[in-house]
Amino acid sequence: MLYTSTRGIKGLVTSACVIQKGLAPDGGLYVPVHIPTLSRDEILEMCDLPYSTRALRILSYFLTDFNDSELYSALVNAYNQKKFKDETTPLSIINNRLGILELWHGPTCAFKDLALQLLPQLMTLSAKKLGDERKTVILVATSGDTGKAALEGFKDVAGTEIIVFYPNDGVSDIQKLQMQTAEGNNVKVFGIDGNFDDAQRGVKEIFGDAEFAKELNDKGFVLSSANSINWGRLVPQIVYYFSAYCDLVKKGTIKIGEKINFVVPTGNFGNILAGYYALKMGLPINKLICASNSNNVLTDFLKNGKYDKKREFYHTMSPSMDILVSSNLERLLYYMTDSNAEKVNGYMEDLNADSEYKINEKEVAELKKIFYGAWADDEKTKERIQLMYMVNNYIIDPHTAVALSALNDYRANNQNDNHFTVVLSTASAFKFSKDVLKALDKNYSGDDSSVAAMQKLADKIGGKTPNRLKNVTEKPVLHSEVIKFDDMRQKIKDFLFTEQ
Ligand SMILES: *Cc1c(COP(=O)(O)O)cnc(C)c1O
């Protein structure tokens, strides 16, 4: 399989190259030159396989630089029982029309683990295939979940170093502790004196600094990114759409070939785009429902085809979806324009110059055949958390609640649609204990420490606080340094050049 850029740069590249580079040199995103399709029988065959083998089937279509045994050992490393539950992505059947796909049973209780447990291995394999002996240095600016999931994924992976910058006054207590206690010989974490934008701007500037790149190169290092625009992060996410479908067939909930809907709590459009690839690969999907919070730029886009980022930015109780520019949407535009890179280029230029672009009628019609957009504010989010608990005795986190609210909107407007629907659940409720407690009990003050709040939530539902979250308060803090924006380069060099 070869890859091209959404902005049409000449020449095709291999999967190893795509994974190592992340972003195409023309600023576009890499897409496969064709999308393989699976027959009904091939999907049926997958139903009897465990998760890692289902994943192997999907990955081997796209990552053709690696042989099956390389891919399989990477997959078993990523999705073994020490790291995930027996079923990597368990599916809870809530009623005869609704299932919830729990994507948060990985090491950091975030759905990002599914991609970030695999990406580091794909990166080292890629470097090997390309004969690149430099060490890959992953730089991450994080507002929370990505940082910890990346630290956990890259920890002690040979040939890599990972450095994470978080805004000192911009992450939750638990998230900060998760990062400060990160273990591993190739791991470094810094707080940045500032907010998320400062951290992100700093990392972006470093990526664009040719002189710095040369300095690193001379010492045998090359910078790379674990951001969700990397194809190596997207392709593992296609797997759980197929896997959920297979589980439904196995349980007898649906018949093979029957179409289902998926609802996806969306930020950067990576997760739902993986669902779109699954559909193009032949998975029987009726609708992909794109759920947003008050930062509802995608809901508007899916209604009228106008992407307009000039709007107020809201801090919501579903922070991983607080985003106004969804980078992965560029890949969808590429498909909606029949692979017209020139058009995609134009839209992206408009977005840069005017902070908006508008696709044409035909493209909007194409979009609407597949996608439906809906959004929920914090009030509606809380209502869903409460409703789900009262009616189904099932606890959801705010991101999942946004998705359930969007489904409610969809059903109200599409009463003839009786397809079984799977909601993707992207975080453990315990990561957002205070907000969940507030949703369940209007009188809850929220004055507790994060650990006390987790315990209260556990008591309320008669369960236990996940050890993986509780542990962080007992582990030693290994990274407490808070640095100035201007010192980022020096700190990177200090870590890389003096370590061994
Ligand atoms: C990252 C994240 C999302 C958004 O996923 P995208 O792929 O960026 O659309 C949703 N929920 C949670 C909990 C996340 O961490």
Short mmCIF file of C-alpha atoms in Angstrom, two decimals, residues 14-17 20 65-66 70 122-136 159 217 220 222:
data_model
loop_
_atom_site.label_atom_id
_atom_site.label_comp_id
_atom_site.label_asym_id
_atom_site.label_seq_id
_atom_site.Cartn_x
_atom_site.Cartn_y
_atom_site.Cartn_z
CA THR A 14 5.49 3.81 1.82
CA SER A 15 3.72 3.10 5.11
CA ALA A 16 7.01 3.14 7.04
CA CYS A 17 7.77 6.59 5.69
CA GLN A 20 8.00 8.16 10.57
CA ASP A 65 6.10 -2.64 4.85
CA PHE A 66 5.83 -4.94 7.84
CA GLU A 70 6.27 -8.17 13.00
CA LEU A 122 5.25 1.00 14.60
CA MET A 123 7.67 3.93 14.77
CA THR A 124 10.67 1.84 15.76
CA LEU A 125 9.79 -0.75 13.11
CA SER A 126 9.53 2.04 10.54
CA ALA A 127 12.91 3.50 11.45
CA LYS A 128 14.43 0.04 11.10
CA LYS A 129 12.82 -0.50 7.66
CA LEU A 130 14.11 2.86 6.51
CA GLY A 131 17.58 2.09 7.81
CA ASP A 132 17.48 5.18 10.00
CA GLU A 133 19.71 4.68 13.00
CA ARG A 134 18.95 7.95 14.69
CA LYS A 135 16.94 7.94 17.90
CA THR A 136 13.37 9.18 17.50
CA GLY A 159 15.29 3.76 19.97
CA ASN A 217 20.74 15.36 13.98
CA GLY A 220 21.96 11.22 16.30
CA VAL A 222 15.38 13.10 14.96
#
